Each structure stands twice: as C-alpha cells, then as structure tokens.
Amino acid sequence: MFDLDSNFLIKSDFFALVLFIIYFSFALRWIFKSRLAWKHAVISAFFFSTGLFLMKRGFWLYLLTLKQSLLSNYGKAYTLVLAAVWIYLIMCFFFFIVALANELTSRRRALVAHSTKGYHGDSLEGELN
C-alpha cells in the first residue's frame, strides 16, 4: 500500500521539521540568554519552523507559476532574484518570531513580578493576560 524505503524518515519533511524545532529552540534560548522559558522557546521554534516549511511550499508554487515570466525578465540571473526574495522572507519571518519570543518573555516576567510566592508560586496576583 505504502512504498516506504529505509531512508523514508531522513528524506521526509517531518524529520527536518523536528530538527529545525530543536535547533531553533536552543537558538532562541541562547538569544534570550535563558530568560525565555523552554516552553516558550519550543512554541516559538515550532511556529518558526512550521512557517518556514509552509513558506517553502508557497515559494515553490510561486516559482512554478512565474518561472517563465522571471526567466524572460531577468534571464538566467532570475535565480539571484529568487534567492534575494527567499532570504528577505526568511529574515522577516525570523524577526517576527523573535518579537513573539520577546513578548512571551516580557509576559513571563510580568507574571513573576506579580507572584506572591516567587517564581514557582501557585497564586498569582494581578491580570494574567
């Protein structure tokens, strides 16, 4: 029914997605110097990695539909244009995720500051949003 070879997991996007999530979780923790909770680092890394793979799929659709137009406008240098657009999109998306992680960190600090029992206290005072 399914044609699964021995390298199926290595070739799949799922394996790459898991590796990206692990890598960017550590990267976000390093960027924020451990002020970002692991939970929030994993959430941010998950959204970045998933968004990156969705952008990759959308970019391939863009390339399939507009390749002839790009080729006629830019000649063989159209790959440079595509590379510049791809790098720009990834940079914008990465800065969006860093902003999300920064917001999660500031909310965490606000909750800790309002806590009556310290960092791991059960009762929190103030608003939770």
mmCIF file with all atom_site columns, C-alpha atoms in Angstrom:
data_model
loop_
_atom_site.group_PDB
_atom_site.id
_atom_site.type_symbol
_atom_site.label_atom_id
_atom_site.label_alt_id
_atom_site.label_comp_id
_atom_site.label_asym_id
_atom_site.label_entity_id
_atom_site.label_seq_id
_atom_site.pdbx_PDB_ins_code
_atom_site.Cartn_x
_atom_site.Cartn_y
_atom_site.Cartn_z
_atom_site.occupancy
_atom_site.B_iso_or_equiv
_atom_site.pdbx_formal_charge
_atom_site.auth_seq_id
_atom_site.auth_comp_id
_atom_site.auth_asym_id
_atom_site.auth_atom_id
_atom_site.pdbx_PDB_model_num
ATOM 1   C CA . MET A 1 1   ? 0.000  0.000  0.000   1.00 0.00 ? 1   MET A CA 1
ATOM 2   C CA . PHE A 1 2   ? 2.728  2.477  1.000   1.00 0.00 ? 2   PHE A CA 1
ATOM 3   C CA . ASP A 1 3   ? 6.137  2.449  -0.606  1.00 0.00 ? 3   ASP A CA 1
ATOM 4   C CA . LEU A 1 4   ? 8.408  3.151  2.343   1.00 0.00 ? 4   LEU A CA 1
ATOM 5   C CA . ASP A 1 5   ? 12.107 2.676  1.821   1.00 0.00 ? 5   ASP A CA 1
ATOM 6   C CA . SER A 1 6   ? 14.751 2.531  4.519   1.00 0.00 ? 6   SER A CA 1
ATOM 7   C CA . ASN A 1 7   ? 15.548 6.275  4.226   1.00 0.00 ? 7   ASN A CA 1
ATOM 8   C CA . PHE A 1 8   ? 11.944 7.455  4.343   1.00 0.00 ? 8   PHE A CA 1
ATOM 9   C CA . LEU A 1 9   ? 12.295 9.250  7.671   1.00 0.00 ? 9   LEU A CA 1
ATOM 10  C CA . ILE A 1 10  ? 15.509 11.017 6.668   1.00 0.00 ? 10  ILE A CA 1
ATOM 11  C CA . LYS A 1 11  ? 14.002 12.195 3.364   1.00 0.00 ? 11  LYS A CA 1
ATOM 12  C CA . SER A 1 12  ? 10.737 13.399 4.886   1.00 0.00 ? 12  SER A CA 1
ATOM 13  C CA . ASP A 1 13  ? 9.964  16.972 5.863   1.00 0.00 ? 13  ASP A CA 1
ATOM 14  C CA . PHE A 1 14  ? 8.817  15.756 9.277   1.00 0.00 ? 14  PHE A CA 1
ATOM 15  C CA . PHE A 1 15  ? 12.352 14.790 10.281  1.00 0.00 ? 15  PHE A CA 1
ATOM 16  C CA . ALA A 1 16  ? 13.713 18.123 9.087   1.00 0.00 ? 16  ALA A CA 1
ATOM 17  C CA . LEU A 1 17  ? 10.903 19.928 10.916  1.00 0.00 ? 17  LEU A CA 1
ATOM 18  C CA . VAL A 1 18  ? 11.786 18.199 14.191  1.00 0.00 ? 18  VAL A CA 1
ATOM 19  C CA . LEU A 1 19  ? 15.467 19.066 13.739  1.00 0.00 ? 19  LEU A CA 1
ATOM 20  C CA . PHE A 1 20  ? 14.578 22.705 12.986  1.00 0.00 ? 20  PHE A CA 1
ATOM 21  C CA . ILE A 1 21  ? 12.397 22.903 16.099  1.00 0.00 ? 21  ILE A CA 1
ATOM 22  C CA . ILE A 1 22  ? 15.188 21.507 18.272  1.00 0.00 ? 22  ILE A CA 1
ATOM 23  C CA . TYR A 1 23  ? 17.795 23.813 16.742  1.00 0.00 ? 23  TYR A CA 1
ATOM 24  C CA . PHE A 1 24  ? 15.720 26.984 16.952  1.00 0.00 ? 24  PHE A CA 1
ATOM 25  C CA . SER A 1 25  ? 14.587 26.176 20.497  1.00 0.00 ? 25  SER A CA 1
ATOM 26  C CA . PHE A 1 26  ? 18.225 26.189 21.572  1.00 0.00 ? 26  PHE A CA 1
ATOM 27  C CA . ALA A 1 27  ? 18.930 29.240 19.403  1.00 0.00 ? 27  ALA A CA 1
ATOM 28  C CA . LEU A 1 28  ? 16.090 31.248 20.949  1.00 0.00 ? 28  LEU A CA 1
ATOM 29  C CA . ARG A 1 29  ? 17.170 30.229 24.443  1.00 0.00 ? 29  ARG A CA 1
ATOM 30  C CA . TRP A 1 30  ? 20.699 31.380 23.594  1.00 0.00 ? 30  TRP A CA 1
ATOM 31  C CA . ILE A 1 31  ? 19.479 34.672 22.062  1.00 0.00 ? 31  ILE A CA 1
ATOM 32  C CA . PHE A 1 32  ? 17.480 35.491 25.186  1.00 0.00 ? 32  PHE A CA 1
ATOM 33  C CA . LYS A 1 33  ? 20.213 34.137 27.499  1.00 0.00 ? 33  LYS A CA 1
ATOM 34  C CA . SER A 1 34  ? 17.916 31.637 29.253  1.00 0.00 ? 34  SER A CA 1
ATOM 35  C CA . ARG A 1 35  ? 15.329 34.279 30.204  1.00 0.00 ? 35  ARG A CA 1
ATOM 36  C CA . LEU A 1 36  ? 12.920 32.588 27.810  1.00 0.00 ? 36  LEU A CA 1
ATOM 37  C CA . ALA A 1 37  ? 11.231 29.511 29.272  1.00 0.00 ? 37  ALA A CA 1
ATOM 38  C CA . TRP A 1 38  ? 11.789 26.243 27.412  1.00 0.00 ? 38  TRP A CA 1
ATOM 39  C CA . LYS A 1 39  ? 8.066  26.001 26.769  1.00 0.00 ? 39  LYS A CA 1
ATOM 40  C CA . HIS A 1 40  ? 8.010  29.395 25.079  1.00 0.00 ? 40  HIS A CA 1
ATOM 41  C CA . ALA A 1 41  ? 11.219 28.674 23.170  1.00 0.00 ? 41  ALA A CA 1
ATOM 42  C CA . VAL A 1 42  ? 9.728  25.451 21.800  1.00 0.00 ? 42  VAL A CA 1
ATOM 43  C CA . ILE A 1 43  ? 6.460  27.213 20.905  1.00 0.00 ? 43  ILE A CA 1
ATOM 44  C CA . SER A 1 44  ? 8.324  29.978 19.082  1.00 0.00 ? 44  SER A CA 1
ATOM 45  C CA . ALA A 1 45  ? 10.604 27.475 17.341  1.00 0.00 ? 45  ALA A CA 1
ATOM 46  C CA . PHE A 1 46  ? 7.587  25.375 16.328  1.00 0.00 ? 46  PHE A CA 1
ATOM 47  C CA . PHE A 1 47  ? 5.835  28.350 14.748  1.00 0.00 ? 47  PHE A CA 1
ATOM 48  C CA . PHE A 1 48  ? 9.014  29.500 13.010  1.00 0.00 ? 48  PHE A CA 1
ATOM 49  C CA . SER A 1 49  ? 9.850  26.045 11.655  1.00 0.00 ? 49  SER A CA 1
ATOM 50  C CA . THR A 1 50  ? 6.298  25.316 10.562  1.00 0.00 ? 50  THR A CA 1
ATOM 51  C CA . GLY A 1 51  ? 6.019  28.728 8.950   1.00 0.00 ? 51  GLY A CA 1
ATOM 52  C CA . LEU A 1 52  ? 9.344  28.191 7.218   1.00 0.00 ? 52  LEU A CA 1
ATOM 53  C CA . PHE A 1 53  ? 8.148  24.917 5.697   1.00 0.00 ? 53  PHE A CA 1
ATOM 54  C CA . LEU A 1 54  ? 4.845  26.497 4.644   1.00 0.00 ? 54  LEU A CA 1
ATOM 55  C CA . MET A 1 55  ? 6.751  29.393 3.090   1.00 0.00 ? 55  MET A CA 1
ATOM 56  C CA . LYS A 1 56  ? 8.925  26.871 1.254   1.00 0.00 ? 56  LYS A CA 1
ATOM 57  C CA . ARG A 1 57  ? 5.841  25.204 -0.220  1.00 0.00 ? 57  ARG A CA 1
ATOM 58  C CA . GLY A 1 58  ? 4.359  28.566 -1.194  1.00 0.00 ? 58  GLY A CA 1
ATOM 59  C CA . PHE A 1 59  ? 7.655  29.668 -2.699  1.00 0.00 ? 59  PHE A CA 1
ATOM 60  C CA . TRP A 1 60  ? 7.777  26.559 -4.893  1.00 0.00 ? 60  TRP A CA 1
ATOM 61  C CA . LEU A 1 61  ? 4.237  27.283 -6.071  1.00 0.00 ? 61  LEU A CA 1
ATOM 62  C CA . TYR A 1 62  ? 5.309  30.840 -6.841  1.00 0.00 ? 62  TYR A CA 1
ATOM 63  C CA . LEU A 1 63  ? 8.284  29.512 -8.775  1.00 0.00 ? 63  LEU A CA 1
ATOM 64  C CA . LEU A 1 64  ? 6.183  27.027 -10.757 1.00 0.00 ? 64  LEU A CA 1
ATOM 65  C CA . THR A 1 65  ? 3.671  29.650 -11.821 1.00 0.00 ? 65  THR A CA 1
ATOM 66  C CA . LEU A 1 66  ? 6.028  32.541 -12.562 1.00 0.00 ? 66  LEU A CA 1
ATOM 67  C CA . LYS A 1 67  ? 9.233  30.857 -13.700 1.00 0.00 ? 67  LYS A CA 1
ATOM 68  C CA . GLN A 1 68  ? 8.746  31.741 -17.382 1.00 0.00 ? 68  GLN A CA 1
ATOM 69  C CA . SER A 1 69  ? 7.958  35.343 -16.525 1.00 0.00 ? 69  SER A CA 1
ATOM 70  C CA . LEU A 1 70  ? 11.029 35.627 -14.301 1.00 0.00 ? 70  LEU A CA 1
ATOM 71  C CA . LEU A 1 71  ? 13.180 33.959 -16.928 1.00 0.00 ? 71  LEU A CA 1
ATOM 72  C CA . SER A 1 72  ? 12.013 36.367 -19.636 1.00 0.00 ? 72  SER A CA 1
ATOM 73  C CA . ASN A 1 73  ? 12.512 39.421 -17.388 1.00 0.00 ? 73  ASN A CA 1
ATOM 74  C CA . TYR A 1 74  ? 15.825 38.578 -15.710 1.00 0.00 ? 74  TYR A CA 1
ATOM 75  C CA . GLY A 1 75  ? 17.334 35.934 -17.954 1.00 0.00 ? 75  GLY A CA 1
ATOM 76  C CA . LYS A 1 76  ? 19.494 33.355 -16.252 1.00 0.00 ? 76  LYS A CA 1
ATOM 77  C CA . ALA A 1 77  ? 20.025 35.717 -13.313 1.00 0.00 ? 77  ALA A CA 1
ATOM 78  C CA . TYR A 1 78  ? 16.464 35.031 -12.112 1.00 0.00 ? 78  TYR A CA 1
ATOM 79  C CA . THR A 1 79  ? 17.904 32.629 -9.529  1.00 0.00 ? 79  THR A CA 1
ATOM 80  C CA . LEU A 1 80  ? 19.661 35.586 -7.860  1.00 0.00 ? 80  LEU A CA 1
ATOM 81  C CA . VAL A 1 81  ? 16.334 37.402 -7.666  1.00 0.00 ? 81  VAL A CA 1
ATOM 82  C CA . LEU A 1 82  ? 14.683 34.320 -6.186  1.00 0.00 ? 82  LEU A CA 1
ATOM 83  C CA . ALA A 1 83  ? 17.488 33.897 -3.663  1.00 0.00 ? 83  ALA A CA 1
ATOM 84  C CA . ALA A 1 84  ? 17.210 37.540 -2.585  1.00 0.00 ? 84  ALA A CA 1
ATOM 85  C CA . VAL A 1 85  ? 13.434 37.275 -2.178  1.00 0.00 ? 85  VAL A CA 1
ATOM 86  C CA . TRP A 1 86  ? 13.777 34.000 -0.250  1.00 0.00 ? 86  TRP A CA 1
ATOM 87  C CA . ILE A 1 87  ? 16.406 35.431 2.118   1.00 0.00 ? 87  ILE A CA 1
ATOM 88  C CA . TYR A 1 88  ? 14.298 38.543 2.663   1.00 0.00 ? 88  TYR A CA 1
ATOM 89  C CA . LEU A 1 89  ? 11.190 36.498 3.506   1.00 0.00 ? 89  LEU A CA 1
ATOM 90  C CA . ILE A 1 90  ? 13.090 34.257 5.923   1.00 0.00 ? 90  ILE A CA 1
ATOM 91  C CA . MET A 1 91  ? 14.659 37.251 7.667   1.00 0.00 ? 91  MET A CA 1
ATOM 92  C CA . CYS A 1 92  ? 11.288 38.971 8.083   1.00 0.00 ? 92  CYS A CA 1
ATOM 93  C CA . PHE A 1 93  ? 9.707  35.821 9.435   1.00 0.00 ? 93  PHE A CA 1
ATOM 94  C CA . PHE A 1 94  ? 12.607 35.180 11.826  1.00 0.00 ? 94  PHE A CA 1
ATOM 95  C CA . PHE A 1 95  ? 12.362 38.701 13.255  1.00 0.00 ? 95  PHE A CA 1
ATOM 96  C CA . PHE A 1 96  ? 8.625  38.175 13.698  1.00 0.00 ? 96  PHE A CA 1
ATOM 97  C CA . ILE A 1 97  ? 9.297  35.020 15.727  1.00 0.00 ? 97  ILE A CA 1
ATOM 98  C CA . VAL A 1 98  ? 11.966 36.788 17.799  1.00 0.00 ? 98  VAL A CA 1
ATOM 99  C CA . ALA A 1 99  ? 9.398  39.508 18.546  1.00 0.00 ? 99  ALA A CA 1
ATOM 100 C CA . LEU A 1 100 ? 6.921  36.801 19.567  1.00 0.00 ? 100 LEU A CA 1
ATOM 101 C CA . ALA A 1 101 ? 9.507  35.227 21.859  1.00 0.00 ? 101 ALA A CA 1
ATOM 102 C CA . ASN A 1 102 ? 10.315 38.659 23.309  1.00 0.00 ? 102 ASN A CA 1
ATOM 103 C CA . GLU A 1 103 ? 6.625  39.229 24.059  1.00 0.00 ? 103 GLU A CA 1
ATOM 104 C CA . LEU A 1 104 ? 6.362  35.826 25.727  1.00 0.00 ? 104 LEU A CA 1
ATOM 105 C CA . THR A 1 105 ? 9.420  36.666 27.824  1.00 0.00 ? 105 THR A CA 1
ATOM 106 C CA . SER A 1 106 ? 8.027  40.018 28.924  1.00 0.00 ? 106 SER A CA 1
ATOM 107 C CA . ARG A 1 107 ? 4.686  38.441 29.851  1.00 0.00 ? 107 ARG A CA 1
ATOM 108 C CA . ARG A 1 108 ? 6.514  35.799 31.860  1.00 0.00 ? 108 ARG A CA 1
ATOM 109 C CA . ARG A 1 109 ? 8.468  38.478 33.714  1.00 0.00 ? 109 ARG A CA 1
ATOM 110 C CA . ALA A 1 110 ? 5.246  40.385 34.418  1.00 0.00 ? 110 ALA A CA 1
ATOM 111 C CA . LEU A 1 111 ? 3.638  37.261 35.875  1.00 0.00 ? 111 LEU A CA 1
ATOM 112 C CA . VAL A 1 112 ? 6.685  36.522 38.004  1.00 0.00 ? 112 VAL A CA 1
ATOM 113 C CA . ALA A 1 113 ? 6.745  40.101 39.278  1.00 0.00 ? 113 ALA A CA 1
ATOM 114 C CA . HIS A 1 114 ? 3.123  39.832 40.397  1.00 0.00 ? 114 HIS A CA 1
ATOM 115 C CA . SER A 1 115 ? 3.568  36.474 42.054  1.00 0.00 ? 115 SER A CA 1
ATOM 116 C CA . THR A 1 116 ? 3.302  36.350 45.832  1.00 0.00 ? 116 THR A CA 1
ATOM 117 C CA . LYS A 1 117 ? 5.168  33.047 46.254  1.00 0.00 ? 117 LYS A CA 1
ATOM 118 C CA . GLY A 1 118 ? 8.093  33.625 43.908  1.00 0.00 ? 118 GLY A CA 1
ATOM 119 C CA . TYR A 1 119 ? 8.950  32.106 40.572  1.00 0.00 ? 119 TYR A CA 1
ATOM 120 C CA . HIS A 1 120 ? 7.142  28.771 41.010  1.00 0.00 ? 120 HIS A CA 1
ATOM 121 C CA . GLY A 1 121 ? 4.335  30.039 43.241  1.00 0.00 ? 121 GLY A CA 1
ATOM 122 C CA . ASP A 1 122 ? 0.814  28.807 42.735  1.00 0.00 ? 122 ASP A CA 1
ATOM 123 C CA . SER A 1 123 ? -1.064 32.006 43.495  1.00 0.00 ? 123 SER A CA 1
ATOM 124 C CA . LEU A 1 124 ? -0.685 34.936 41.158  1.00 0.00 ? 124 LEU A CA 1
ATOM 125 C CA . GLU A 1 125 ? -1.915 38.439 41.727  1.00 0.00 ? 125 GLU A CA 1
ATOM 126 C CA . GLY A 1 126 ? -2.937 40.834 39.000  1.00 0.00 ? 126 GLY A CA 1
ATOM 127 C CA . GLU A 1 127 ? -4.058 40.167 35.480  1.00 0.00 ? 127 GLU A CA 1
ATOM 128 C CA . LEU A 1 128 ? -2.861 37.031 33.710  1.00 0.00 ? 128 LEU A CA 1
ATOM 129 C CA . ASN A 1 129 ? -3.123 38.316 30.155  1.00 0.00 ? 129 ASN A CA 1
#
